Structures are given as structure tokens and as C-alpha cells.
Short mmCIF file of C-alpha atoms in Angstrom, two decimals:
data_model
loop_
_atom_site.label_atom_id
_atom_site.label_comp_id
_atom_site.label_asym_id
_atom_site.label_seq_id
_atom_site.Cartn_x
_atom_site.Cartn_y
_atom_site.Cartn_z
CA MET A 1164 -9.20 8.07 -21.11
CA THR A 1165 -6.61 7.26 -18.44
CA THR A 1166 -7.18 4.14 -16.36
CA VAL A 1167 -5.47 3.67 -13.01
CA ALA A 1168 -6.20 1.58 -9.94
CA GLY A 1169 -5.45 1.29 -6.26
CA VAL A 1170 -5.17 -2.09 -4.56
CA ASP A 1171 -5.29 -2.95 -0.87
CA ALA A 1172 -4.93 -6.25 0.94
CA CYS A 1173 -8.14 -7.39 2.60
CA ARG A 1174 -9.47 -10.43 4.39
CA GLY A 1175 -9.26 -13.33 1.97
CA GLY A 1176 -7.31 -11.53 -0.74
CA TRP A 1177 -7.12 -8.15 -2.41
CA VAL A 1178 -9.50 -5.36 -3.41
CA GLY A 1179 -8.83 -2.97 -6.28
CA VAL A 1180 -10.61 0.32 -7.04
CA VAL A 1181 -10.43 1.48 -10.68
CA LEU A 1182 -10.54 5.10 -11.80
CA HIS A 1183 -11.15 6.42 -15.31
CA ASP A 1184 -9.86 9.98 -15.66
CA GLY A 1185 -9.93 10.31 -11.87
CA ALA A 1186 -13.50 9.11 -11.34
CA TYR A 1187 -14.69 5.82 -9.87
CA ALA A 1188 -15.14 3.20 -12.58
CA GLY A 1189 -15.30 -0.18 -10.84
CA ILE A 1190 -13.98 -2.53 -8.21
CA HIS A 1191 -12.35 -5.97 -8.29
CA VAL A 1192 -11.84 -8.58 -5.59
CA ALA A 1193 -9.75 -11.75 -5.82
CA GLU A 1194 -7.62 -14.07 -3.73
CA ARG A 1195 -4.36 -13.32 -5.57
CA LEU A 1196 -2.96 -9.96 -6.59
CA ALA A 1197 -2.36 -11.22 -10.13
CA GLU A 1198 -6.09 -11.95 -10.46
CA VAL A 1199 -7.03 -8.42 -9.41
CA VAL A 1200 -4.47 -6.97 -11.84
CA ALA A 1201 -5.89 -9.15 -14.64
CA GLY A 1202 -9.40 -7.90 -13.82
CA ILE A 1203 -8.26 -4.30 -13.96
CA GLY A 1204 -6.78 -4.79 -17.42
CA THR A 1205 -4.57 -2.21 -19.10
CA ALA A 1206 -3.73 0.59 -16.68
CA ALA A 1207 -1.27 3.47 -16.71
CA ALA A 1208 -0.41 2.82 -13.05
CA ILE A 1209 -1.55 0.50 -10.27
CA GLY A 1210 -0.84 1.61 -6.73
CA VAL A 1211 -0.51 -1.17 -4.17
CA ASP A 1212 -0.59 -0.82 -0.41
CA ILE A 1213 2.13 -3.39 0.23
CA PRO A 1214 5.94 -3.12 0.29
CA LEU A 1215 7.40 -3.56 -3.21
CA GLY A 1216 11.10 -4.21 -3.44
CA LEU A 1217 13.16 -5.78 -0.68
CA MET A 1218 16.78 -5.34 0.33
CA GLU A 1219 19.15 -8.28 0.77
CA SER A 1220 20.40 -6.69 3.99
CA GLY A 1221 19.85 -3.47 5.87
CA PRO A 1222 16.69 -1.36 6.09
CA ARG A 1223 14.79 -0.20 3.02
CA GLY A 1224 15.03 3.42 4.17
CA THR A 1225 11.64 4.33 2.69
CA ASP A 1226 9.74 3.03 5.72
CA ALA A 1227 11.57 5.28 8.19
CA ALA A 1228 11.18 8.27 5.85
CA ALA A 1229 7.44 7.67 5.49
CA ARG A 1230 7.00 7.23 9.25
CA ALA A 1231 8.67 10.60 9.83
CA LEU A 1232 6.38 12.25 7.27
CA LEU A 1233 3.22 10.75 8.80
CA GLY A 1234 3.97 12.00 12.29
CA ARG A 1235 1.23 10.86 14.67
CA ARG A 1236 0.03 8.23 12.20
CA ARG A 1237 3.53 6.73 11.83
CA SER A 1238 2.51 3.46 13.51
CA THR A 1239 0.57 2.53 10.35
CA ILE A 1240 3.87 1.88 8.52
CA PHE A 1241 6.03 -1.09 9.50
CA GLU A 1242 9.78 -1.37 9.11
CA ILE A 1243 10.23 -4.09 6.46
CA ALA A 1244 12.95 -6.68 7.02
CA PRO A 1245 15.39 -7.82 4.31
CA ARG A 1246 14.41 -10.46 1.75
CA PRO A 1247 16.06 -13.51 3.42
CA CYS A 1248 13.93 -12.99 6.53
CA TRP A 1249 10.74 -13.77 4.63
CA ASP A 1250 12.02 -17.24 3.76
CA GLN A 1251 12.19 -18.22 7.43
CA PRO A 1252 9.72 -20.79 8.83
CA ASP A 1253 8.40 -18.70 11.71
CA HIS A 1254 8.44 -15.26 13.28
CA ALA A 1255 11.13 -16.07 15.84
CA ALA A 1256 13.59 -17.18 13.16
CA ALA A 1257 12.72 -14.26 10.90
CA SER A 1258 13.14 -11.75 13.72
CA ALA A 1259 16.51 -13.21 14.74
CA LEU A 1260 17.78 -12.98 11.17
CA SER A 1261 16.41 -9.45 10.88
CA ARG A 1262 18.47 -8.43 13.90
CA ARG A 1263 21.59 -9.75 12.16
CA LEU A 1264 20.84 -8.19 8.78
CA MET A 1265 19.13 -4.95 9.78
CA GLY A 1266 20.11 -4.33 13.40
CA LYS A 1267 16.56 -4.74 14.71
CA GLY A 1268 13.98 -7.50 15.02
CA MET A 1269 10.74 -7.92 13.10
CA SER A 1270 7.40 -7.07 14.71
CA ILE A 1271 4.69 -9.71 14.76
CA GLN A 1272 2.46 -7.29 12.82
CA SER A 1273 5.06 -7.06 10.07
CA TRP A 1274 5.39 -10.86 9.98
CA GLY A 1275 1.64 -11.02 9.44
CA LEU A 1276 2.16 -9.41 6.04
CA LYS A 1277 4.22 -12.36 4.79
CA ALA A 1278 1.70 -14.06 2.49
CA LYS A 1279 0.54 -10.81 0.88
CA LEU A 1280 4.07 -9.41 0.66
CA LEU A 1281 5.39 -12.50 -1.13
CA ASP A 1282 2.34 -12.55 -3.42
CA ALA A 1283 3.07 -8.96 -4.49
CA ASP A 1284 6.83 -9.48 -4.62
CA ALA A 1285 6.50 -12.36 -7.08
CA LEU A 1286 4.38 -10.25 -9.44
CA HIS A 1287 6.61 -7.20 -9.06
CA ASP A 1288 9.75 -9.27 -9.64
CA ARG A 1289 8.38 -10.47 -12.99
CA GLN A 1290 7.49 -6.89 -13.96
CA ALA A 1291 4.12 -8.30 -14.94
CA ALA A 1292 2.22 -5.07 -14.19
CA PRO A 1293 2.87 -1.33 -13.68
CA LEU A 1294 2.92 -1.66 -9.87
CA TRP A 1295 3.86 1.25 -7.62
CA GLU A 1296 4.08 1.08 -3.84
CA ALA A 1297 1.72 3.50 -2.11
CA HIS A 1298 0.33 3.94 1.38
CA PRO A 1299 -3.24 5.14 2.00
CA GLU A 1300 -2.42 7.19 5.09
CA LEU A 1301 0.16 9.15 3.09
CA SER A 1302 -2.34 9.48 0.23
CA PHE A 1303 -5.08 10.74 2.55
CA GLN A 1304 -2.62 13.12 4.21
CA GLN A 1305 -1.81 14.64 0.81
CA MET A 1306 -5.53 14.86 0.06
CA GLY A 1307 -6.12 16.95 3.16
CA LEU A 1308 -7.21 14.48 5.82
CA GLN A 1309 -6.40 15.71 9.32
CA PHE A 1310 -5.28 13.69 12.33
CA ALA A 1311 -8.35 15.00 14.17
CA ASP A 1312 -10.57 13.34 11.54
CA GLY A 1313 -10.03 10.03 13.32
CA THR A 1314 -8.86 6.56 12.35
CA LYS A 1315 -10.22 4.50 9.49
CA LYS A 1316 -11.93 2.05 11.87
CA THR A 1317 -14.21 4.71 13.35
CA TRP A 1318 -17.46 6.15 11.97
CA ARG A 1319 -16.03 9.67 12.02
CA GLY A 1320 -12.85 8.53 10.33
CA GLN A 1321 -14.68 6.71 7.56
CA ARG A 1322 -17.06 9.61 6.95
CA ALA A 1323 -14.08 11.98 6.77
CA ARG A 1324 -12.33 9.72 4.26
CA LEU A 1325 -15.44 9.56 2.08
CA ARG A 1326 -15.68 13.36 2.22
CA VAL A 1327 -12.02 13.82 1.25
CA LEU A 1328 -12.26 11.32 -1.60
CA ALA A 1329 -15.40 13.01 -2.94
CA ALA A 1330 -13.66 16.39 -2.80
CA HIS A 1331 -11.06 14.91 -5.17
CA GLY A 1332 -13.69 13.55 -7.58
CA ILE A 1333 -13.85 9.97 -6.26
CA ASP A 1334 -17.44 9.11 -5.31
CA LEU A 1335 -17.72 5.54 -4.09
CA PRO A 1336 -21.14 3.93 -4.70
CA GLU A 1337 -23.24 2.39 -1.95
CA ASP A 1338 -23.56 -0.86 -3.92
CA LEU A 1339 -20.14 -2.44 -4.46
CA GLY A 1340 -21.51 -5.63 -5.98
CA ALA A 1341 -19.15 -8.56 -5.50
CA ALA A 1342 -17.04 -6.43 -3.16
CA ALA A 1343 -19.91 -5.78 -0.74
CA HIS A 1344 -18.31 -8.11 1.84
CA VAL A 1345 -14.99 -6.23 1.88
CA PRO A 1346 -14.48 -4.15 5.06
CA ALA A 1347 -15.16 -0.46 4.44
CA ASP A 1348 -11.70 0.67 5.54
CA ASP A 1349 -10.04 -1.58 2.93
CA VAL A 1350 -12.22 -0.10 0.16
CA LEU A 1351 -11.40 3.42 1.35
CA ASP A 1352 -7.69 2.60 1.43
CA ALA A 1353 -7.80 1.18 -2.10
CA ALA A 1354 -9.56 4.33 -3.33
CA ALA A 1355 -6.91 6.55 -1.72
CA VAL A 1356 -4.12 4.54 -3.32
CA ALA A 1357 -5.93 4.84 -6.66
CA TRP A 1358 -5.78 8.63 -6.23
CA SER A 1359 -2.01 8.36 -5.84
CA ALA A 1360 -1.88 6.10 -8.92
CA ALA A 1361 -3.62 8.86 -10.89
CA ARG A 1362 -0.94 11.30 -9.72
CA ILE A 1363 1.74 8.81 -10.78
CA ALA A 1364 0.20 8.46 -14.24
CA ALA A 1365 0.02 12.24 -14.60
CA GLY A 1366 3.62 12.73 -13.47
CA ARG A 1367 2.57 14.70 -10.36
CA ALA A 1368 3.45 12.15 -7.64
CA TYR A 1369 6.58 12.32 -5.53
CA SER A 1370 8.52 9.58 -3.84
CA VAL A 1371 9.36 8.96 -0.20
CA PRO A 1372 12.32 9.12 -0.02
CA ASP A 1373 13.30 11.35 -2.93
CA PRO A 1374 15.11 10.03 -4.87
CA PRO A 1375 14.03 6.41 -4.38
CA ARG A 1376 16.51 3.86 -3.15
CA VAL A 1377 17.55 1.07 -5.50
CA ASN A 1378 17.98 -2.50 -4.30
CA GLU A 1379 20.37 -5.20 -5.44
CA ARG A 1380 17.95 -6.22 -8.21
CA GLY A 1381 17.78 -2.73 -9.64
CA GLN A 1382 14.26 -2.12 -8.33
CA ARG A 1383 13.29 1.33 -7.09
CA ILE A 1384 12.19 1.32 -3.46
CA ALA A 1385 9.89 4.18 -2.48
CA ILE A 1386 6.36 4.99 -1.42
CA TRP A 1387 4.61 7.22 -3.96
CA CYS A 1388 1.95 9.77 -3.15
#
């Protein structure tokens, strides 16, 4: 049996959907990413919808490549500033440093990722889990979701995502237990990332860009789908 998982940031923490041999097997919710990973246990791959791997200067490259691939959904991927920017005390200082290191400022939406990004970066830096960066919109695109199916915040969009997941063998239950309070779109995103994790474990995933970039710490930087 192959165990994989997909994890997405949600209000108050993280939510992780677990698959056994491609089928839904459970869900975990916790404040810290390390807690969700511990709850998942041994896994062949864990996809995470958060940037993994930062540059010391310059753009990561993967974000621009993924935005180009997503087309009309490109706004769902932010350009991620270099590592020193995330140590700044506020958005204004971080954006100013980003302009010096990357040639462009940092959006306020990107700055809003700071706590979750640093939480994931600390775990990834320690190589404490088989973490792979993924993005649910890329995953859903590969699964066959169409732009006309709508956004994840709409009824039509959520129904379409459930349909696409089910077509790939992932049937999410109505009762999510302790995760019942998690917004539906975050659960759907985690499930889509879990699908990509299954492809990673099976050696069928590809990276954006291909080949991945490598940062100053020797970490691969790519989104996998």
C-alpha cells in the first residue's frame, strides 16, 4: 500500500488529505505543518501548497513558469520574494528589499503568506519530511478541470472539483470529523495536491520548470504536478 498526502494552508493552520493507493484514507488538521506531517505518519510523498525553497536573491523562476502554464488562472500563483525579504518587520520593508534583490516589489497577498511560508520552510530546511511543492490549480488543470468550471469559492466550482476528484478515484466523505470546520475549498485543494503527491510517488509527475532550479542551499525549486 502506498501512502501519500496533500496539505493546504487553512484558517488557523493546515489541513492534510491522506490517500492510500490513490483513494481517500483520512484527514488531519493542526496549527503547525509539522503536526500535520506527524499525524500523516510514513508517506512516500507529501505535497504542500506553499512555496518550498527560497532564493537568496533574484526570482525563483518556478512561479513565472507556473503562471504561464495556468493561463487565465495565473493570478492564483504569487511571485515569491528572496529569503532575506521574509525576515523584514513589515510589508513595506520587505517590498523595498524585494525591489533591490529581485527587481520588483512584493504584493500584500504574498506578504500574507509569511507565517505559513516560514513554518513550511523550517520543516523543509531540516529535511524532516518528504515534502514536495505543489499547487492545486495546476493539479486540477492536469486532472481535467476547465476554466469554465468556475472558481473554487463558487458552488459550481466546488461541485466541478468534487466531480474531477471522484473521476480520479478520490471520493471525499460528507463527514470530515475534526476537519468539519475547515473551508470546503481548502479541503478540495488538499485533495488535489494529494493527487499530485501520488503521481510523484509513482514517478509520473513533472516539474514546473523542467528541470527544477536549485537554490544556494542545494534545494530543488519547482512546482510538481
